[in-house]
mmCIF file of C-alpha atoms in Angstrom:
data_model
loop_
_atom_site.group_PDB
_atom_site.id
_atom_site.type_symbol
_atom_site.label_atom_id
_atom_site.label_comp_id
_atom_site.label_asym_id
_atom_site.label_seq_id
_atom_site.Cartn_x
_atom_site.Cartn_y
_atom_site.Cartn_z
ATOM 1 C CA MET O 1 22.698 5.703 37.301
ATOM 2 C CA ASN O 2 24.483 9.551 37.413
ATOM 3 C CA LYS O 3 25.261 11.699 34.486
ATOM 4 C CA SER O 4 29.139 10.523 34.086
ATOM 5 C CA ASP O 5 27.639 6.520 34.009
ATOM 6 C CA GLY O 6 25.217 7.741 31.152
ATOM 7 C CA ASP O 7 27.855 9.673 29.063
ATOM 8 C CA THR O 8 29.969 6.605 29.584
ATOM 9 C CA SER O 9 27.226 4.342 28.186
ATOM 10 C CA ASN O 10 26.146 6.494 25.870
ATOM 11 C CA ALA O 11 30.034 6.704 24.395
ATOM 12 C CA ARG O 12 30.228 2.689 24.006
ATOM 13 C CA LEU O 13 26.922 2.848 22.303
ATOM 14 C CA VAL O 14 28.005 5.909 19.784
ATOM 15 C CA ARG O 15 31.628 3.824 18.618
ATOM 16 C CA LYS O 16 29.024 0.921 17.497
ATOM 17 C CA TYR O 17 27.287 3.107 15.299
ATOM 18 C CA HIS O 18 30.319 3.842 13.278
ATOM 19 C CA SER O 19 31.484 0.351 13.015
ATOM 20 C CA GLN O 20 32.727 -0.272 9.074
ATOM 21 C CA TRP O 21 31.980 -4.142 8.936
ATOM 22 C CA ARG O 22 28.045 -3.488 10.784
ATOM 23 C CA TYR O 23 27.469 -0.933 7.468
ATOM 24 C CA LEU O 24 28.731 -3.468 4.977
ATOM 25 C CA GLY O 25 26.513 -6.119 6.934
ATOM 26 C CA ARG O 26 23.758 -3.686 7.473
ATOM 27 C CA LYS O 27 24.092 -2.844 3.772
ATOM 28 C CA PHE O 28 23.810 -6.045 2.157
ATOM 29 C CA VAL O 29 21.195 -7.673 4.519
ATOM 30 C CA GLN O 30 19.115 -4.109 3.497
ATOM 31 C CA ASN O 31 19.401 -5.230 -0.214
ATOM 32 C CA ILE O 32 19.278 -8.778 -0.030
ATOM 33 C CA PHE O 33 15.880 -8.774 2.148
ATOM 34 C CA LEU O 34 14.308 -5.672 3.381
ATOM 35 C CA ARG O 35 14.059 -4.035 -0.269
ATOM 36 C CA ARG O 36 12.898 -7.518 -1.660
ATOM 37 C CA TRP O 37 10.457 -7.651 0.973
ATOM 38 C CA LEU O 38 8.647 -3.902 0.426
ATOM 39 C CA ALA O 39 8.664 -4.827 -3.107
ATOM 40 C CA LYS O 40 6.919 -7.683 -3.131
ATOM 41 C CA ASN O 41 3.851 -6.763 -0.004
ATOM 42 C CA PHE O 42 3.760 -3.316 -0.936
ATOM 43 C CA ALA O 43 2.908 -1.275 -4.170
ATOM 44 C CA VAL O 44 5.432 1.617 -3.178
ATOM 45 C CA THR O 45 5.395 4.441 -4.854
ATOM 46 C CA VAL O 46 8.121 7.194 -3.625
ATOM 47 C CA ASP O 47 8.361 11.003 -4.816
ATOM 48 C CA GLY O 48 10.748 13.948 -4.063
ATOM 49 C CA LYS O 49 14.290 11.469 -4.394
ATOM 50 C CA ASP O 50 15.412 14.758 -5.979
ATOM 51 C CA ASN O 51 15.685 16.476 -2.534
ATOM 52 C CA LEU O 52 17.649 13.700 -1.352
ATOM 53 C CA LEU O 53 20.510 15.683 -3.536
ATOM 54 C CA GLN O 54 21.087 18.302 -1.327
ATOM 55 C CA LEU O 55 22.544 16.198 1.156
ATOM 56 C CA ALA O 56 26.510 16.715 1.186
ATOM 57 C CA ASP O 57 28.283 13.400 1.142
ATOM 58 C CA ASP O 58 28.109 11.793 4.833
ATOM 59 C CA GLU O 59 26.274 14.803 6.090
ATOM 60 C CA PRO O 60 24.508 14.185 9.248
ATOM 61 C CA PHE O 61 20.926 15.185 9.189
ATOM 62 C CA ILE O 62 17.705 14.487 11.036
ATOM 63 C CA VAL O 63 14.682 12.820 9.178
ATOM 64 C CA MET O 64 11.200 13.669 10.494
ATOM 65 C CA ALA O 65 8.041 11.979 9.714
ATOM 66 C CA ASN O 66 4.458 11.679 10.300
ATOM 67 C CA HIS O 67 4.308 7.980 11.994
ATOM 68 C CA GLN O 68 1.350 5.930 11.478
ATOM 69 C CA SER O 69 2.148 2.235 11.457
ATOM 70 C CA HIS O 70 5.263 -0.223 12.403
ATOM 71 C CA LEU O 71 5.926 -0.205 8.678
ATOM 72 C CA ASP O 72 7.021 3.582 8.459
ATOM 73 C CA ALA O 73 10.627 3.134 9.429
ATOM 74 C CA PRO O 74 11.383 -0.153 7.370
ATOM 75 C CA LEU O 75 9.555 1.922 4.263
ATOM 76 C CA ILE O 76 11.778 4.900 5.060
ATOM 77 C CA VAL O 77 15.227 3.049 5.150
ATOM 78 C CA GLY O 78 14.412 0.730 2.354
ATOM 79 C CA SER O 79 13.246 3.870 -0.078
ATOM 80 C CA LEU O 80 16.439 5.857 0.922
ATOM 81 C CA PRO O 81 20.333 5.325 -1.652
ATOM 82 C CA ASP O 82 21.279 1.892 -0.131
ATOM 83 C CA LYS O 83 24.888 3.421 1.215
ATOM 84 C CA VAL O 84 22.398 6.362 3.043
ATOM 85 C CA ALA O 85 20.162 3.802 4.342
ATOM 86 C CA ALA O 86 22.641 1.790 5.666
ATOM 87 C CA LYS O 87 23.919 4.777 7.670
ATOM 88 C CA VAL O 88 20.736 6.133 9.428
ATOM 89 C CA ALA O 89 20.291 4.908 13.284
ATOM 90 C CA VAL O 90 16.692 4.629 13.826
ATOM 91 C CA GLY O 91 15.034 5.903 17.042
ATOM 92 C CA ALA O 92 13.264 3.161 18.811
ATOM 93 C CA ALA O 93 11.270 2.924 21.839
ATOM 94 C CA SER O 94 13.296 1.299 24.212
ATOM 95 C CA ASP O 95 10.479 0.267 26.331
ATOM 96 C CA TYR O 96 8.893 -1.704 22.929
ATOM 97 C CA PHE O 97 11.577 -2.925 21.138
ATOM 98 C CA PHE O 98 14.675 -3.061 23.684
ATOM 99 C CA LYS O 99 13.038 -5.464 26.218
ATOM 100 C CA ASN O 100 15.385 -8.452 25.521
ATOM 101 C CA TYR O 101 17.966 -9.190 23.402
ATOM 102 C CA LEU O 102 16.238 -11.378 21.488
ATOM 103 C CA GLN O 103 14.029 -9.118 20.443
ATOM 104 C CA SER O 104 16.022 -6.066 19.712
ATOM 105 C CA LYS O 105 18.539 -8.056 17.749
ATOM 106 C CA PRO O 106 16.784 -8.383 14.487
ATOM 107 C CA MET O 107 15.751 -4.202 14.207
ATOM 108 C CA ARG O 108 19.401 -3.620 15.022
ATOM 109 C CA ILE O 109 21.202 -5.783 12.387
ATOM 110 C CA LEU O 110 17.993 -4.626 9.863
ATOM 111 C CA LEU O 111 17.634 -1.092 10.591
ATOM 112 C CA ASN O 112 20.198 0.405 12.904
ATOM 113 C CA THR O 113 17.798 0.983 15.899
ATOM 114 C CA PHE O 114 18.682 3.155 18.738
ATOM 115 C CA PRO O 115 17.179 3.813 22.294
ATOM 116 C CA ILE O 116 14.505 6.165 22.465
ATOM 117 C CA GLU O 117 13.787 6.700 26.561
ATOM 118 C CA ARG O 118 10.129 7.073 27.096
ATOM 119 C CA GLY O 119 8.961 7.890 30.568
ATOM 120 C CA LYS O 120 11.270 8.787 33.367
ATOM 121 C CA THR O 121 13.884 6.152 32.592
ATOM 122 C CA LYS O 122 17.099 7.727 31.586
ATOM 123 C CA ALA O 123 19.322 5.249 30.549
ATOM 124 C CA HIS O 124 20.186 6.793 27.581
ATOM 125 C CA ARG O 125 19.003 10.072 27.507
ATOM 126 C CA GLY O 126 20.649 11.908 25.383
ATOM 127 C CA LEU O 127 21.488 9.190 22.823
ATOM 128 C CA SER O 128 20.061 10.650 19.848
ATOM 129 C CA ALA O 129 22.169 14.184 20.754
ATOM 130 C CA ASP O 130 25.435 11.985 20.620
ATOM 131 C CA LEU O 131 24.845 9.941 17.679
ATOM 132 C CA VAL O 132 24.156 13.736 15.739
ATOM 133 C CA HIS O 133 26.917 15.208 17.292
ATOM 134 C CA SER O 134 29.112 12.254 16.195
ATOM 135 C CA GLY O 135 28.301 12.144 12.836
ATOM 136 C CA VAL O 136 25.468 9.953 12.548
ATOM 137 C CA PRO O 137 21.929 10.463 10.696
ATOM 138 C CA ILE O 138 18.969 9.977 12.693
ATOM 139 C CA LEU O 139 15.578 9.238 11.846
ATOM 140 C CA VAL O 140 12.945 9.472 15.014
ATOM 141 C CA PHE O 141 9.225 9.846 14.795
ATOM 142 C CA PRO O 142 8.412 13.485 16.382
ATOM 143 C CA GLU O 143 5.126 12.696 17.400
ATOM 144 C CA GLY O 144 6.272 10.001 19.799
ATOM 145 C CA THR O 145 3.810 6.892 19.034
ATOM 146 C CA ARG O 146 1.968 5.882 15.987
ATOM 147 C CA SER O 147 -1.461 7.813 15.571
ATOM 148 C CA ARG O 148 -4.354 6.090 15.685
ATOM 149 C CA THR O 149 -6.927 8.425 13.868
ATOM 150 C CA GLY O 150 -4.725 9.204 10.877
ATOM 151 C CA GLU O 151 -4.317 12.564 11.976
ATOM 152 C CA LEU O 152 -0.941 14.296 12.658
ATOM 153 C CA GLY O 153 -0.272 14.831 16.078
ATOM 154 C CA HIS O 154 1.739 17.150 18.757
ATOM 155 C CA PHE O 155 5.500 17.096 17.611
ATOM 156 C CA HIS O 156 7.603 17.229 20.433
ATOM 157 C CA THR O 157 10.565 19.693 20.015
ATOM 158 C CA GLY O 158 13.297 17.915 21.288
ATOM 159 C CA LEU O 159 14.593 16.812 17.399
ATOM 160 C CA ALA O 160 14.859 20.411 16.628
ATOM 161 C CA ARG O 161 16.893 21.075 19.913
ATOM 162 C CA ILE O 162 19.126 18.974 18.143
ATOM 163 C CA ALA O 163 19.267 20.416 15.043
ATOM 164 C CA LEU O 164 19.617 23.813 16.410
ATOM 165 C CA ALA O 165 22.665 22.783 18.559
ATOM 166 C CA GLU O 166 24.227 20.760 16.091
ATOM 167 C CA SER O 167 23.660 22.984 12.941
ATOM 168 C CA VAL O 168 22.299 19.871 11.021
ATOM 169 C CA SER O 169 19.492 19.924 8.289
ATOM 170 C CA ILE O 170 16.356 18.234 8.719
ATOM 171 C CA LEU O 171 14.751 15.734 5.897
ATOM 172 C CA PRO O 172 10.992 15.895 6.750
ATOM 173 C CA ILE O 173 8.841 13.066 5.302
ATOM 174 C CA SER O 174 5.573 12.229 4.264
ATOM 175 C CA LEU O 175 4.477 8.961 4.380
ATOM 176 C CA VAL O 176 0.870 7.796 3.099
ATOM 177 C CA GLY O 177 -1.182 4.575 2.964
ATOM 178 C CA THR O 178 0.925 2.968 6.043
ATOM 179 C CA ARG O 179 -1.608 3.046 8.740
ATOM 180 C CA ALA O 180 -4.243 1.296 6.312
ATOM 181 C CA ALA O 181 -1.060 -1.357 5.141
ATOM 182 C CA TRP O 182 -0.353 -2.132 9.066
ATOM 183 C CA PRO O 183 -2.947 -1.211 11.657
ATOM 184 C CA VAL O 184 -2.241 -0.040 14.757
ATOM 185 C CA GLY O 185 -2.936 -3.617 17.081
ATOM 186 C CA HIS O 186 -2.058 -5.881 14.109
ATOM 187 C CA ARG O 187 0.998 -8.402 14.346
ATOM 188 C CA LYS O 188 1.990 -8.230 10.808
ATOM 189 C CA PRO O 189 0.354 -6.432 7.950
ATOM 190 C CA VAL O 190 -2.231 -6.826 6.364
ATOM 191 C CA SER O 191 -2.810 -9.443 3.208
ATOM 192 C CA GLY O 192 -2.397 -7.996 -0.325
ATOM 193 C CA TYR O 193 -0.219 -5.452 -2.124
ATOM 194 C CA SER O 194 -1.370 -2.173 -0.111
ATOM 195 C CA ARG O 195 -0.444 1.285 -1.869
ATOM 196 C CA VAL O 196 2.040 3.590 0.287
ATOM 197 C CA THR O 197 3.037 6.512 -0.500
ATOM 198 C CA ILE O 198 6.311 8.093 0.489
ATOM 199 C CA THR O 199 7.558 11.739 -0.076
ATOM 200 C CA PHE O 200 10.991 13.025 0.376
ATOM 201 C CA LEU O 201 10.157 16.894 0.851
ATOM 202 C CA PRO O 202 13.084 19.634 0.607
ATOM 203 C CA LEU O 203 15.454 19.894 3.042
ATOM 204 C CA ILE O 204 14.482 22.234 6.223
ATOM 205 C CA ARG O 205 17.821 24.288 7.995
ATOM 206 C CA PRO O 206 17.460 25.536 10.804
ATOM 207 C CA LYS O 207 18.326 29.695 11.088
ATOM 208 C CA SER O 208 20.017 30.818 13.982
ATOM 209 C CA ASN O 209 17.307 33.016 14.979
ATOM 210 C CA GLU O 210 14.570 30.833 15.456
ATOM 211 C CA THR O 211 13.308 28.334 18.783
ATOM 212 C CA ALA O 212 13.164 25.127 17.961
ATOM 213 C CA GLU O 213 9.196 25.574 18.619
ATOM 214 C CA GLN O 214 9.412 27.622 15.336
ATOM 215 C CA LEU O 215 11.602 25.083 13.513
ATOM 216 C CA THR O 216 9.342 21.935 14.727
ATOM 217 C CA GLU O 217 5.931 24.355 13.509
ATOM 218 C CA ARG O 218 8.262 24.654 9.937
ATOM 219 C CA VAL O 219 8.638 21.247 9.695
ATOM 220 C CA LYS O 220 4.941 20.338 10.442
ATOM 221 C CA LYS O 221 3.518 22.776 8.174
ATOM 222 C CA VAL O 222 5.636 20.999 5.581
ATOM 223 C CA ILE O 223 4.340 17.171 6.145
ATOM 224 C CA GLN O 224 0.677 18.292 7.359
ATOM 225 C CA PRO O 225 -0.615 18.953 3.029
ATOM 226 C CA HIS O 226 0.695 16.265 1.662
ATOM 227 C CA LEU O 227 -1.794 14.441 4.254
ATOM 228 C CA ASP O 228 -4.169 16.529 3.860
ATOM 229 C CA SER O 229 -4.277 15.822 0.286
ATOM 230 C CA SER O 230 -4.325 11.810 0.739
ATOM 231 C CA GLN O 231 -7.159 12.160 3.109
ATOM 232 C CA SER O 232 -9.495 14.519 0.216
ATOM 233 C CA VAL O 233 -8.494 12.080 -2.439
#
């Protein structure tokens, strides 16, 4: 696939994330199913909601959080205000979640997922940047994969590069307890009413004179203390 083919493919996809009827359907499904499923199966504590007030209406932004579980994305989306949650596009590994239409469709409906290419595949390279440029807020885990140890892993700088290029804010989030609630290797959450905590942290706005590496490190340093404090309890 050459660059022009990729650009055309991305442009077609981006238009779908601006569909009003898809937005309304997703808002309904998230309220009826996702939030009820979270409330029924987990003891969810949400902190820092006041930090969401820093977001202007219809402002694109990038959500960056630590990643420990398949529960992470549903928990974030289910904890955001409904009109925001239905707009956010969630990045998911194309080689894992987009193997076929039947596997990807439920995730698209519930979490507004879009494919993140890993390895040498280039089918949708640049889609994250294209979505943000078009005004769609995105959620992508900068570690790229779930932590197997609970420790915060290496943060890739791609999201920071997008934030700098588009001058959009980053919403950092810390997630605690999701690894125990839905461990890596399990097809579903463990039984019981697991305690999980999501903390919305203050917005980080890119500085014109900083590098992607510096911005990435700022985000990581904001998230890390919340994980450290949870481990010391």
